[in-house]
Structures are given as structure tokens and as C-alpha cells.
Amino acid sequence: MQRFALGYERLARMVMLIAVVHMAVLVHTVCGLVAFGLFPSIGASCAVYRQWLMSEDRSWGIRQIWSAFHAAWRADLRAANLFGWALAIPGLLLLWEYWFVQHNDLGQLGILASGVLLVANLAYLLMTCVGWSVRSHYAERAGWIIRMSASMVVARPLCSLFIVLLLATICYAYYTWPGLAAALGIAVPIFAIMASVYAWGGLPGMNAHDAKEQRARP
């Protein structure tokens, strides 16, 4: 019974964490006039989740979560926008290319191009997802983070698989119950990505195995 109570408490605190991060994303995105507030909010979400996942004491309160988010958002305002737009523009071009091929009759070449572009879009989406996680852990230049993220997508297939499965499940849940999307927004997908990288990404200093060993030490 005690184990059930502890598990329920951990789940409740995790839900509270995600809910508070969602509200913080909304407020700070609006504060940044949306275009300049969204990417810093994504970076701050990753930073808060990273701190929470690596913390021995995960009993964070609302004030602690909000303070950590706001501090990360302010410190990362310029750099997160540069990184976010640097990833978003090629991603939007890839999506447009895929849409163009899908809505124009290009014959056999079009079918081949459609398949190639679909794989390219999925790979780029994975690299982008992992990129924000890697960026929250390493204070490196954008080029290094992108190369590291691209290599992780290939070298950590289990991590990539879980990210795809979790994002697909979240999209299905949001489509089936639209109220969930309004209540939790992008905070859930970001948490799922960070948890996948933490559990299966194998990043030095940011993985579940190292954390267990550290807690087991006297």
C-alpha cells in the first residue's frame, strides 16, 4: 500500500510539473510576442525537465518550477531564437517540398521523391527533437549540437523508436480528446522527448543509469 501511495504521489507531482510548464509556456510565449517567445519557451521547458529528471528530490512545488522556467527563459532568449529559427526554416522547406510533391502529378519520379521526402522529414523531426534535449545539457555551438543530435538519431535507435512511439501516441490522444491538447499543449511532447533521451539516449551526465549509480553510492 505504501508503494502504491508513493507511486501515486510521484505521478501527481509529474502531472503538476507538466501542467505548470504548460502554463509557463503560454505566458512566456505571449510575452515574447509569440514569434520570439516560443523557441525560448521550448528551451526553458527542456531545461526545467532536465533539472527535474536529474534531481534526487523531485518534490518540486509550483513556485520552484515557475522560477526555474522563468530564469531559463530569460537567460536563453536570444540564443534559443537563433537555434530555433535555424532549425525551423529548413524544416518548413522540407515540409513544403513534401506537400508540393504530394499535390502534383509527377509520375513515377513523384512517388520516389515522396518516399524520400517522407523519410527526410521524419529524420529531420527526430534530429530536431533530440537537438533541443542535447542543447539543454551541453553549452556548445549550434553546429556541434546538430551534428551530435544527428549521430544520436542513428546511434541510439531505441531512443529514436521511443520518441516516435510516444509522439505518435500523444498525437492520437490529442486528436481523440482535443481538451488534452488545450490543457497540456506542447509540455507533454517535450517531456516525453526529454524522458526518452534521459532513459535511452546515453548522454554522459544525463542518463538514468548514471543517476541510479550516483544515488546508490554511500
GROMACS .gro file of C-alpha atoms in nm:
model
  218
    1MET     CA    1   0.000   0.000   0.000
    2GLN     CA    2   0.288   0.233   0.082
    3ARG     CA    3   0.450   0.167  -0.258
    4PHE     CA    4   0.119   0.245  -0.428
    5ALA     CA    5   0.089   0.570  -0.234
    6LEU     CA    6   0.445   0.671  -0.325
    7GLY     CA    7   0.386   0.588  -0.690
    8TYR     CA    8   0.065   0.788  -0.692
    9GLU     CA    9   0.244   1.085  -0.535
   10ARG     CA   10   0.522   1.072  -0.797
   11LEU     CA   11   0.264   1.058  -1.077
   12ALA     CA   12   0.070   1.350  -0.928
   13ARG     CA   13   0.387   1.560  -0.898
   14MET     CA   14   0.483   1.477  -1.258
   15VAL     CA   15   0.138   1.586  -1.380
   16MET     CA   16   0.169   1.907  -1.179
   17LEU     CA   17   0.514   1.970  -1.328
   18ILE     CA   18   0.380   1.932  -1.683
   19ALA     CA   19   0.074   2.148  -1.611
   20VAL     CA   20   0.283   2.431  -1.464
   21VAL     CA   21   0.531   2.414  -1.754
   22HIS     CA   22   0.237   2.433  -1.996
   23MET     CA   23   0.108   2.750  -1.830
   24ALA     CA   24   0.460   2.895  -1.826
   25VAL     CA   25   0.499   2.822  -2.198
   26LEU     CA   26   0.174   3.005  -2.275
   27VAL     CA   27   0.260   3.310  -2.065
   28HIS     CA   28   0.621   3.340  -2.182
   29THR     CA   29   0.535   3.279  -2.547
   30VAL     CA   30   0.288   3.566  -2.534
   31CYS     CA   31   0.548   3.781  -2.352
   32GLY     CA   32   0.785   3.719  -2.643
   33LEU     CA   33   0.515   3.817  -2.897
   34VAL     CA   34   0.483   3.450  -2.999
   35ALA     CA   35   0.746   3.460  -3.276
   36PHE     CA   36   1.025   3.549  -3.031
   37GLY     CA   37   0.882   3.374  -2.725
   38LEU     CA   38   0.809   3.022  -2.850
   39PHE     CA   39   1.163   2.891  -2.900
   40PRO     CA   40   1.294   3.026  -2.566
   41SER     CA   41   0.989   2.861  -2.405
   42ILE     CA   42   1.082   2.528  -2.565
   43GLY     CA   43   1.441   2.570  -2.443
   44ALA     CA   44   1.323   2.662  -2.093
   45SER     CA   45   1.090   2.359  -2.085
   46CYS     CA   46   1.381   2.130  -2.173
   47ALA     CA   47   1.598   2.295  -1.907
   48VAL     CA   48   1.333   2.253  -1.636
   49TYR     CA   49   1.264   1.889  -1.728
   50ARG     CA   50   1.637   1.816  -1.735
   51GLN     CA   51   1.683   1.963  -1.386
   52TRP     CA   52   1.381   1.772  -1.257
   53LEU     CA   53   1.485   1.438  -1.409
   54MET     CA   54   1.839   1.468  -1.273
   55SER     CA   55   1.728   1.587  -0.928
   56GLU     CA   56   1.734   1.345  -0.635
   57ASP     CA   57   1.442   1.532  -0.482
   58ARG     CA   58   1.163   1.558  -0.738
   59SER     CA   59   0.909   1.704  -0.498
   60TRP     CA   60   0.915   2.042  -0.668
   61GLY     CA   61   0.648   2.298  -0.587
   62ILE     CA   62   0.473   2.536  -0.827
   63ARG     CA   63   0.696   2.832  -0.730
   64GLN     CA   64   1.016   2.634  -0.784
   65ILE     CA   65   0.902   2.512  -1.126
   66TRP     CA   66   0.793   2.859  -1.237
   67SER     CA   67   1.111   3.026  -1.108
   68ALA     CA   68   1.333   2.772  -1.284
   69PHE     CA   69   1.140   2.818  -1.609
   70HIS     CA   70   1.147   3.198  -1.598
   71ALA     CA   71   1.520   3.208  -1.521
   72ALA     CA   72   1.598   2.969  -1.809
   73TRP     CA   73   1.372   3.162  -2.048
   74ARG     CA   74   1.535   3.499  -1.973
   75ALA     CA   75   1.890   3.362  -1.993
   76ASP     CA   76   1.822   3.186  -2.325
   77LEU     CA   77   1.608   3.443  -2.503
   78ARG     CA   78   1.847   3.533  -2.785
   79ALA     CA   79   2.032   3.203  -2.827
   80ALA     CA   80   1.715   2.992  -2.832
   81ASN     CA   81   1.562   3.208  -3.104
   82LEU     CA   82   1.874   3.176  -3.320
   83PHE     CA   83   1.884   2.799  -3.269
   84GLY     CA   84   1.509   2.755  -3.316
   85TRP     CA   85   1.483   2.954  -3.638
   86ALA     CA   86   1.797   2.788  -3.774
   87LEU     CA   87   1.618   2.453  -3.739
   88ALA     CA   88   1.267   2.573  -3.828
   89ILE     CA   89   1.344   2.726  -4.169
   90PRO     CA   90   1.495   2.409  -4.328
   91GLY     CA   91   1.218   2.204  -4.164
   92LEU     CA   92   0.948   2.425  -4.318
   93LEU     CA   93   1.118   2.398  -4.658
   94LEU     CA   94   1.122   2.016  -4.630
   95LEU     CA   95   0.752   2.015  -4.538
   96TRP     CA   96   0.670   2.242  -4.832
   97GLU     CA   97   0.865   2.016  -5.071
   98TYR     CA   98   0.671   1.713  -4.941
   99TRP     CA   99   0.338   1.898  -4.979
  100PHE     CA  100   0.430   2.005  -5.333
  101VAL     CA  101   0.517   1.652  -5.441
  102GLN     CA  102   0.201   1.511  -5.281
  103HIS     CA  103  -0.029   1.761  -5.456
  104ASN     CA  104   0.122   1.746  -5.804
  105ASP     CA  105   0.124   1.459  -6.050
  106LEU     CA  106   0.492   1.394  -6.116
  107GLY     CA  107   0.455   1.031  -6.225
  108GLN     CA  108   0.691   0.759  -6.103
  109LEU     CA  109   0.951   1.018  -6.010
  110GLY     CA  110   0.696   1.184  -5.784
  111ILE     CA  111   0.629   0.858  -5.596
  112LEU     CA  112   1.001   0.808  -5.540
  113ALA     CA  113   1.051   1.170  -5.433
  114SER     CA  114   0.752   1.146  -5.198
  115GLY     CA  115   0.903   0.845  -5.019
  116VAL     CA  116   1.245   1.007  -4.992
  117LEU     CA  117   1.098   1.332  -4.860
  118LEU     CA  118   0.882   1.147  -4.606
  119VAL     CA  119   1.189   0.972  -4.463
  120ALA     CA  120   1.384   1.301  -4.472
  121ASN     CA  121   1.107   1.483  -4.284
  122LEU     CA  122   1.084   1.213  -4.015
  123ALA     CA  123   1.463   1.204  -3.974
  124TYR     CA  124   1.476   1.584  -3.952
  125LEU     CA  125   1.194   1.590  -3.696
  126LEU     CA  126   1.378   1.335  -3.483
  127MET     CA  127   1.703   1.529  -3.509
  128THR     CA  128   1.522   1.848  -3.407
  129CYS     CA  129   1.358   1.680  -3.107
  130VAL     CA  130   1.687   1.533  -2.989
  131GLY     CA  131   1.863   1.862  -3.064
  132TRP     CA  132   1.667   2.059  -2.805
  133SER     CA  133   1.741   1.789  -2.546
  134VAL     CA  134   2.114   1.786  -2.626
  135ARG     CA  135   2.119   2.166  -2.619
  136SER     CA  136   1.970   2.171  -2.268
  137HIS     CA  137   2.263   1.957  -2.146
  138TYR     CA  138   2.561   2.093  -2.338
  139ALA     CA  139   2.666   2.457  -2.369
  140GLU     CA  140   2.804   2.408  -2.720
  141ARG     CA  141   2.763   2.584  -3.055
  142ALA     CA  142   2.464   2.508  -3.274
  143GLY     CA  143   2.671   2.320  -3.533
  144TRP     CA  144   2.810   2.081  -3.272
  145ILE     CA  145   2.463   2.022  -3.123
  146ILE     CA  146   2.314   1.947  -3.466
  147ARG     CA  147   2.592   1.701  -3.552
  148MET     CA  148   2.561   1.534  -3.211
  149SER     CA  149   2.184   1.509  -3.245
  150ALA     CA  150   2.202   1.364  -3.597
  151SER     CA  151   2.451   1.099  -3.482
  152MET     CA  152   2.230   1.012  -3.182
  153VAL     CA  153   1.929   0.951  -3.408
  154VAL     CA  154   2.130   0.679  -3.585
  155ALA     CA  155   2.346   0.553  -3.297
  156ARG     CA  156   2.060   0.535  -3.041
  157PRO     CA  157   1.784   0.352  -3.233
  158LEU     CA  158   1.597   0.258  -2.913
  159CYS     CA  159   1.579   0.622  -2.809
  160SER     CA  160   1.460   0.724  -3.157
  161LEU     CA  161   1.199   0.446  -3.157
  162PHE     CA  162   1.056   0.550  -2.820
  163ILE     CA  163   1.041   0.916  -2.925
  164VAL     CA  164   0.844   0.821  -3.238
  165LEU     CA  165   0.609   0.589  -3.046
  166LEU     CA  166   0.546   0.839  -2.768
  167LEU     CA  167   0.486   1.130  -3.006
  168ALA     CA  168   0.251   0.916  -3.216
  169THR     CA  169   0.059   0.817  -2.901
  170ILE     CA  170   0.037   1.179  -2.784
  171CYS     CA  171  -0.084   1.295  -3.127
  172TYR     CA  172  -0.351   1.023  -3.126
  173ALA     CA  173  -0.463   1.120  -2.775
  174TYR     CA  174  -0.475   1.489  -2.865
  175TYR     CA  175  -0.675   1.411  -3.181
  176THR     CA  176  -0.917   1.185  -2.990
  177TRP     CA  177  -0.955   1.417  -2.690
  178PRO     CA  178  -0.890   1.777  -2.806
  179GLY     CA  179  -0.930   1.901  -2.449
  180LEU     CA  180  -0.597   1.737  -2.361
  181ALA     CA  181  -0.419   1.948  -2.621
  182ALA     CA  182  -0.570   2.264  -2.474
  183ALA     CA  183  -0.489   2.159  -2.117
  184LEU     CA  184  -0.131   2.037  -2.167
  185GLY     CA  185  -0.013   2.167  -2.506
  186ILE     CA  186   0.348   2.109  -2.609
  187ALA     CA  187   0.455   2.045  -2.248
  188VAL     CA  188   0.369   1.674  -2.278
  189PRO     CA  189   0.558   1.606  -2.606
  190ILE     CA  190   0.864   1.790  -2.473
  191PHE     CA  191   0.854   1.589  -2.150
  192ALA     CA  192   0.822   1.264  -2.349
  193ILE     CA  193   1.126   1.355  -2.560
  194MET     CA  194   1.335   1.456  -2.258
  195ALA     CA  195   1.237   1.139  -2.070
  196SER     CA  196   1.328   0.924  -2.374
  197VAL     CA  197   1.669   1.088  -2.407
  198TYR     CA  198   1.724   1.057  -2.032
  199ALA     CA  199   1.631   0.688  -2.031
  200TRP     CA  200   1.781   0.568  -2.361
  201GLY     CA  201   1.992   0.849  -2.506
  202GLY     CA  202   2.306   0.755  -2.317
  203LEU     CA  203   2.427   1.116  -2.280
  204PRO     CA  204   2.718   1.136  -2.032
  205GLY     CA  205   2.596   1.301  -1.714
  206MET     CA  206   2.233   1.287  -1.823
  207ASN     CA  207   2.102   0.934  -1.824
  208ALA     CA  208   1.904   0.712  -1.590
  209HIS     CA  209   2.185   0.459  -1.546
  210ASP     CA  210   2.433   0.718  -1.417
  211ALA     CA  211   2.168   0.866  -1.190
  212LYS     CA  212   2.095   0.526  -1.030
  213GLU     CA  213   2.463   0.462  -0.971
  214GLN     CA  214   2.506   0.806  -0.817
  215ARG     CA  215   2.213   0.752  -0.580
  216ALA     CA  216   2.345   0.409  -0.482
  217ARG     CA  217   2.678   0.549  -0.369
  218PRO     CA  218   2.712   0.600   0.010
   0.00000   0.00000   0.00000
